[in-house]
XYZ file of C-alpha atoms in Angstrom:
417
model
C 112.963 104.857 114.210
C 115.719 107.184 114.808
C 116.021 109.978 112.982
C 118.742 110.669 110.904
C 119.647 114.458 110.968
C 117.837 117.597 113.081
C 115.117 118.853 110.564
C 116.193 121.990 109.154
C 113.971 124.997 110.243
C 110.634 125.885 108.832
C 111.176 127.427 105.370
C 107.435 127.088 104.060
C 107.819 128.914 100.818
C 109.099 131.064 98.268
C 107.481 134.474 97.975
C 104.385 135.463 98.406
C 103.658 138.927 98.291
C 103.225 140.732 102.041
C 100.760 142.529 100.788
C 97.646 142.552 99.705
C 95.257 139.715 100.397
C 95.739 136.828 102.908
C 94.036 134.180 100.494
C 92.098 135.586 97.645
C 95.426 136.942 96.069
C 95.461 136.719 91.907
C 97.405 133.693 92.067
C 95.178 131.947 94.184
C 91.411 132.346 92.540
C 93.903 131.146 89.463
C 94.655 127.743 91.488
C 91.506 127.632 93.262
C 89.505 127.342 89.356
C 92.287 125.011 88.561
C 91.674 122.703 91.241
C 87.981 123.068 91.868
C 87.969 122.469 88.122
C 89.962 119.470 88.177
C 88.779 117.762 91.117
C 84.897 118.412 89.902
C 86.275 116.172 86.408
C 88.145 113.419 89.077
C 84.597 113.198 91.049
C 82.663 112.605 87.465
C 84.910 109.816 86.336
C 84.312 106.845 88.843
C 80.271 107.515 87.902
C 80.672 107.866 84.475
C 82.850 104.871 83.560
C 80.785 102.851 85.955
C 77.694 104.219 84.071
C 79.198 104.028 80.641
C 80.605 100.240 81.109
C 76.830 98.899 82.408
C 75.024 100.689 80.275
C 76.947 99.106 77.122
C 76.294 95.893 78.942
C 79.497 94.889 80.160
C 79.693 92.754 83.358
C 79.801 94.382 86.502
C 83.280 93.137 87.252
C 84.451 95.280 84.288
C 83.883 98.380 86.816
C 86.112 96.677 89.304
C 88.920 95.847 86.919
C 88.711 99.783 85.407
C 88.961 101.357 89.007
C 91.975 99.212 89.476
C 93.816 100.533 86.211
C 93.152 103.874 87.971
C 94.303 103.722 91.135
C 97.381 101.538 90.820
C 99.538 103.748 88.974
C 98.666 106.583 90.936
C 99.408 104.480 94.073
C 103.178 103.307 92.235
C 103.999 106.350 90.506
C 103.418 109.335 92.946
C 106.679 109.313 94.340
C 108.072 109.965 91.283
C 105.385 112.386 90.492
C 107.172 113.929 93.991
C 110.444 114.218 92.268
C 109.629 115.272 88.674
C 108.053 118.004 90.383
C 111.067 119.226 92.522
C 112.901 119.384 89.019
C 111.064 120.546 86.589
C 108.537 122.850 88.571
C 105.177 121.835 90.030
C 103.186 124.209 87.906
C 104.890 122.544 84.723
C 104.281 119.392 85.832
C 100.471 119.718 86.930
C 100.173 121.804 83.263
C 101.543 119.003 81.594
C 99.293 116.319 84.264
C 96.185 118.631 82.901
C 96.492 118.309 79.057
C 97.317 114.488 79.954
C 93.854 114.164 81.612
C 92.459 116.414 78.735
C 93.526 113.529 76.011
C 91.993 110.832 77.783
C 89.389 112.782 78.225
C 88.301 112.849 74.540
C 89.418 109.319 73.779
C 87.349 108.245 76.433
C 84.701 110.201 74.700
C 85.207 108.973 71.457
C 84.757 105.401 73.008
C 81.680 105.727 74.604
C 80.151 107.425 71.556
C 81.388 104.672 69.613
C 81.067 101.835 71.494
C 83.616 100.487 74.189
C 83.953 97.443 72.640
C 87.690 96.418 73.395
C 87.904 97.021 77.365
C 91.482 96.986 76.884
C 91.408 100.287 75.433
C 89.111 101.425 77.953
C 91.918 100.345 80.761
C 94.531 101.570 78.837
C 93.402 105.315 79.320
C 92.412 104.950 82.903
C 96.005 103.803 83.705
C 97.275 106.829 81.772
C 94.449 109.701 83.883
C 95.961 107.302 86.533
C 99.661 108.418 86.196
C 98.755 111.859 84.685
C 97.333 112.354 88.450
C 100.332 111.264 90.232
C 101.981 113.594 88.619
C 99.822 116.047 89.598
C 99.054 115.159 93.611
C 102.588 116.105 94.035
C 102.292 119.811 93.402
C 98.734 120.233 94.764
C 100.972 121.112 98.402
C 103.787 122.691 97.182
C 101.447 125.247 95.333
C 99.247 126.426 97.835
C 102.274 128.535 100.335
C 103.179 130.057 96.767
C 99.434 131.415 96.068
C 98.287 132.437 99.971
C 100.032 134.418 102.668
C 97.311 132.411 105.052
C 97.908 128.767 104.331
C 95.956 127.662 106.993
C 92.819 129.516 105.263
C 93.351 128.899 101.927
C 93.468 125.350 103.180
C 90.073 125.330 104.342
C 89.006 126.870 101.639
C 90.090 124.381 99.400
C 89.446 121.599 101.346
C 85.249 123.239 101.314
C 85.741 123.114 97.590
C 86.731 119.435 97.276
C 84.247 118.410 98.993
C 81.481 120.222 96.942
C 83.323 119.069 93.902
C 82.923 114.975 95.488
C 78.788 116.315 96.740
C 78.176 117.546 92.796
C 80.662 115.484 90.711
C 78.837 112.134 90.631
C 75.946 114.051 90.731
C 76.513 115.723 87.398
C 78.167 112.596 86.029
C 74.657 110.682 86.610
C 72.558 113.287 85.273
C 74.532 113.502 81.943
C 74.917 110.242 81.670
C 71.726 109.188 82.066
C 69.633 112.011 80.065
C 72.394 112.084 77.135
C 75.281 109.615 76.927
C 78.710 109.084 78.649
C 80.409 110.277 76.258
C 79.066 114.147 77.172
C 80.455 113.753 80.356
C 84.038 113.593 79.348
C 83.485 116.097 76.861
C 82.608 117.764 79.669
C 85.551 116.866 82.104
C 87.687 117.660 79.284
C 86.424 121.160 79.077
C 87.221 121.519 83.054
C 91.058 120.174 82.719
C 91.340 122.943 80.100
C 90.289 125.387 82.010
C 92.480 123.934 85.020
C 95.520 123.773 82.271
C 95.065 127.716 81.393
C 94.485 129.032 85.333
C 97.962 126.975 86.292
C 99.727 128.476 83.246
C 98.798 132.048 84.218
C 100.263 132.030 87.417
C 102.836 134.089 88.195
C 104.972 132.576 91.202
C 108.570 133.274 90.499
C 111.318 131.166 90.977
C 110.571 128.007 92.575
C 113.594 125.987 94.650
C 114.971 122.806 92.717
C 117.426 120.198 93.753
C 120.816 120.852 92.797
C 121.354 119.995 88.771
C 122.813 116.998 88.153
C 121.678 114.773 90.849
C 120.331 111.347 89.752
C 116.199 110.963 90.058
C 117.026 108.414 92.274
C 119.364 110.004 94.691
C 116.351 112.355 94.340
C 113.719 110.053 96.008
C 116.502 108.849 98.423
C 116.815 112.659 99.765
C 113.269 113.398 99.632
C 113.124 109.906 101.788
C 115.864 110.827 104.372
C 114.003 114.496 104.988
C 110.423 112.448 105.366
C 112.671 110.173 107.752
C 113.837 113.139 109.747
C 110.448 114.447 110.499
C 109.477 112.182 113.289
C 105.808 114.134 113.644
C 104.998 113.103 109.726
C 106.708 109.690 109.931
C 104.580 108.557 112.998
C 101.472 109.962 111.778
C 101.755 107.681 108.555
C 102.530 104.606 110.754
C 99.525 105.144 112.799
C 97.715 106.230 109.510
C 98.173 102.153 108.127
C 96.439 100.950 110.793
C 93.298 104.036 110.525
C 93.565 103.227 106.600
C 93.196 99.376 106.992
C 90.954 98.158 110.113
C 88.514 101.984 110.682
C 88.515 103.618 107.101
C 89.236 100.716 104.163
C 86.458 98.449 105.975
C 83.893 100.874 106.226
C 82.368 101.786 102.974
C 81.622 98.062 101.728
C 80.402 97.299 104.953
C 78.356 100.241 105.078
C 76.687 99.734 102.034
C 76.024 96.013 102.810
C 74.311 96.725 105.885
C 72.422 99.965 105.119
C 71.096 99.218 101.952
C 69.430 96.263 102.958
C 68.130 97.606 106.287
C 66.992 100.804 104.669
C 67.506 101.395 100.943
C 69.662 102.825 98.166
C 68.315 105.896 98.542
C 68.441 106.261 102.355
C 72.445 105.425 101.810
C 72.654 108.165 99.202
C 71.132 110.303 101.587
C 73.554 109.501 104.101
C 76.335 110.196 101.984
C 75.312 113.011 100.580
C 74.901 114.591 104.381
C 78.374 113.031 104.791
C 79.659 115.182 102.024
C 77.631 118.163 103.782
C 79.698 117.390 107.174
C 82.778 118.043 105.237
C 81.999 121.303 103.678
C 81.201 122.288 107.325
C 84.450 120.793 108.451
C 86.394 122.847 105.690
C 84.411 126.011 107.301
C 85.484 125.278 110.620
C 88.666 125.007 109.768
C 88.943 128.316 108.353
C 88.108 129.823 111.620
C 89.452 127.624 114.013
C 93.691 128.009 114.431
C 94.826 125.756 117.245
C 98.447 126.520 118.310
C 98.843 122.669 117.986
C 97.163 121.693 114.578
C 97.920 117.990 114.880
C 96.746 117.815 118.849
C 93.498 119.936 117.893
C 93.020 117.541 114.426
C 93.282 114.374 116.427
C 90.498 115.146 119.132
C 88.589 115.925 115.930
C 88.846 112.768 114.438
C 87.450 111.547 117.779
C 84.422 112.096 115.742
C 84.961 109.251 113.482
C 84.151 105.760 115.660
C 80.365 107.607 115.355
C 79.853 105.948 111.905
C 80.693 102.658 112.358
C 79.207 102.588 116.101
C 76.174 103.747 114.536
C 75.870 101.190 111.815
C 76.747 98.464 114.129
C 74.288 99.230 116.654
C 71.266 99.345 113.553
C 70.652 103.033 114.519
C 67.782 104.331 112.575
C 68.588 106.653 109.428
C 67.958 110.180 111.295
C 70.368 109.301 113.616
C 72.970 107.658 111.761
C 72.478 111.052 109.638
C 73.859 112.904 112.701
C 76.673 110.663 112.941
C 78.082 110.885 109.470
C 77.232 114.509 109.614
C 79.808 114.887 112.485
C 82.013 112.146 111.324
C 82.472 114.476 108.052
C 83.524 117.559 109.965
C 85.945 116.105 112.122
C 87.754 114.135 109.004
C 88.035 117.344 107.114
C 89.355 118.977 110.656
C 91.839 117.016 110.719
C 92.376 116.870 106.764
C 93.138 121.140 107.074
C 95.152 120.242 110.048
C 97.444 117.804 108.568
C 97.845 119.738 105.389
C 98.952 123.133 107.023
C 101.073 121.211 108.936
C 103.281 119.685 106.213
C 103.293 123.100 103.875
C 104.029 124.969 106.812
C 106.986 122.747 108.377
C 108.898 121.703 105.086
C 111.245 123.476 103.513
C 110.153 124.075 99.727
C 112.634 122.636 97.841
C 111.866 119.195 98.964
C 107.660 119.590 99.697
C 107.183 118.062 96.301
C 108.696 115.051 97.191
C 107.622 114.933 101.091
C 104.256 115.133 100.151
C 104.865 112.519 97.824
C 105.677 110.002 100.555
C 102.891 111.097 102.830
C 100.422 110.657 100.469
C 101.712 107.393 99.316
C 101.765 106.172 103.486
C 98.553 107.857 103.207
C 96.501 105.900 100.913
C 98.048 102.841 100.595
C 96.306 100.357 103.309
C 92.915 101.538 102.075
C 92.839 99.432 99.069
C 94.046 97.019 101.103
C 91.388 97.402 104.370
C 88.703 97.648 101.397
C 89.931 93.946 100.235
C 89.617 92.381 103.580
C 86.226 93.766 104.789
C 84.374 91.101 102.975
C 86.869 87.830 103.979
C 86.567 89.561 107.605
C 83.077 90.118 107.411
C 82.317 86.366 106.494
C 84.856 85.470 109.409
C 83.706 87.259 112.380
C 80.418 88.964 111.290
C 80.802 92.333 109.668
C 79.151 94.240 113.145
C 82.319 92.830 114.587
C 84.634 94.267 112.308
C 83.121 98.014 112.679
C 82.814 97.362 116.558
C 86.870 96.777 115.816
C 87.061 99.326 113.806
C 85.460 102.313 116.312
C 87.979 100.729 119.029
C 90.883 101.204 116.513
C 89.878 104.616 116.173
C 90.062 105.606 119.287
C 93.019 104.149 119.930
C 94.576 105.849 116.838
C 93.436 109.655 118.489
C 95.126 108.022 121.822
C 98.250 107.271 119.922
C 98.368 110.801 117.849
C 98.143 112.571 121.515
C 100.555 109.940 123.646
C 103.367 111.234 120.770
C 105.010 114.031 122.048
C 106.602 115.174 118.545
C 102.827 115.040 116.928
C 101.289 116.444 119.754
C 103.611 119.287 120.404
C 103.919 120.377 116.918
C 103.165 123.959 117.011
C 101.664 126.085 113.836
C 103.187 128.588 112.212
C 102.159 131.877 112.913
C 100.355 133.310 109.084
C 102.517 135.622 106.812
């Protein structure tokens, strides 16, 4: 694809003071709480509904049909999400996303204590925490250059705080659910987009860039489209992202599940997870220390840790050693995950991040769903050892492909403020 203009040069961010901390400044323990908070109430939800739906005896496909009202409006709306924020302000837009979340929250609350009996009420609120988090995603980049001289760092540190949130969320989701009712847990996940609402709204960032007034929201989305275009580094990481997303990462879950549980238990594939989730948090640390002068070439020999997973599976490893490999396969995905994100807050120039990171997260996360759809049609096909066998090989080809690309390769970081 050719691009269409020279990218402009690197104009990460409006002001952040030059002194003072590199990452703990004011404004960032205020977005820190705000996002630890609201990423803890995102990792409760799945859990709870899931909980919530079962426990009132609805069928299991129920679950299915909820976590699809979820995810497809975040998947068709997030581009917007990318452009709302460019006009009216991320922090205005991820307040307003917050005290969405919060009113589902409690109507979710007051339908478990009551009774879900009409599931379309039930889906109706999950589509609208759906849509109330694209238009949140959006400004979750654009933020963090505003709050942190060190990007890189505060990064890492947020990216160790997600994945606690995703190691305790479902954890705390169970445990309320099961010793009181669902209902307490959003009660409880309302609580935490409060708080989120009140740390975003007292930041203090000062003028942010817009597009110029008057422009059209859809000549909007077409700019923020020809600057993604122009980027060939972010472009061609996407396009080799739908084939990770659809044949390594979509597959993988189901097909873990259906071949560890069996082998070895629920609770050994808890386990597993669970020391996934620990491999990230060390990932996150990592990447606080670790600053390659090429983020994207140093992020893609990380990810040469993921094929471990699947190879492991495949090949019936027993459960300490498969705990190695998703140990290791979770600190080279959040590696990479630090990488990638410096990379685009760093490169872009502000006034259009909201809507760049937008389209990379939409290229992002769109051939999971689709990967996760296929595993069990492949699986029946060609055996589902074959398809993780496939997907390891895909994997490594994808770390190939990230290094053969010059622009993705050669990317260079940007020194810290």
């Amino acid at each position: 694809m050719p691009e269409l203009r020279p990218a402009p040069a690197p104009a990460v961010t409006a002001p952040a003071p030059d002194a003072g901390p590199a990452i703990w400044t004011r404004n960032f323990r205020l977005y820190f709480t705000a996002r630890s908070s609201g990423l803890l109430s995102d990792a409760m939800l799945p859990v709870a509904v899931a909980a919530g739906l079962i426990g009132a005896g609805h069928p299991l496909g129920s679950v299915g049909y909820a976590m699809a009202f979820l995810m497809a409006p975040f998947a068709g709306l997030v581009l917007i999400g990318g452009v709302l924020a460019d006009r009216f302000t991320a922090r205005r837009l991820m307040i307003a996303a917050d005290l969405l979340n919060l009113t589902t929250r409690v109507l979710m609350a007051w339908l478990f204590f009551t009774g879900v009996d009409r599931l379309w009420q039930l889906y109706a609120l999950l589509a609208v925490a759906g849509t109330a988090a694209a238009m949140f995603q959006p400004g979750a980049a654009s933020t963090v250059p505003l709050t942190a001289r060190d990007v890189h760092g505060a990064n890492g540190v947020l990216r160790t705080s997600e994945a606690l949130t995703v190691l305790l969320g479902p954890a705390v989701a169970g445990l309320l659910a099961g010793a009181a009712a669902t209902g307490w847990v959003m009660v409880v996940a309302a609580c935490a987009y409060a708080l989120s609402a009140g740390c975003l709204l007292a930041l203090r960032l000062g003028p942010a860039p817009a597009p110029p007034p008057g422009d059209s929201l859809w000549r909007n989305l077409v700019e923020g489209w020809h600057e993604f275009r122009a980027r060939t580094w972010m472009w061609g990481v996407i396009v080799i992202w739908f084939f990770h997303s659809a044949i390594c990462f979509g597959p993988l879950q189901p097909i873990a599940a259906g071949l560890i549980v069996p082998a070895h238990g629920s609770t050994a594939y808890g386990v597993l997870n669970a020391v996934f989730g620990a491999g990230t948090v060390l990932g996150g640390l990592l990447a606080i220390r670790v600053r390659p002068q090429h983020p994207l070439r140093g992020g893609a020999l990380a990810m040469l840790a993921f094929p471990l997973t699947p190879l492991g599976i495949a090949l019936g490893l027993p459960v300490p050693v498969l705990a190695v490999c998703f140990l290791v396969t979770g600190v080279g995905a959040t590696f990479w995950s630090v990488m990638w994100a410096t990379s685009v807050q760093t490169q872009v120039p502000a006034e259009v991040l909201n809507r760049i990171h937008a389209y990379e997260v939409a290229g992002s996360v769109c051939m999971a769903p689709v990967g996760s759809a296929l595993a069990g049609p492949a699986s029946g096909a060609f055996g589902p050892r074959a398809v993780l066998f496939t997907g390891a090989a895909v994997a490594v080809l994808v770390v190939a492909t990230l290094l053969l690309v010059r622009p993705i390769r050669n990317l260079r970081r940007v020194a810290d403020r």
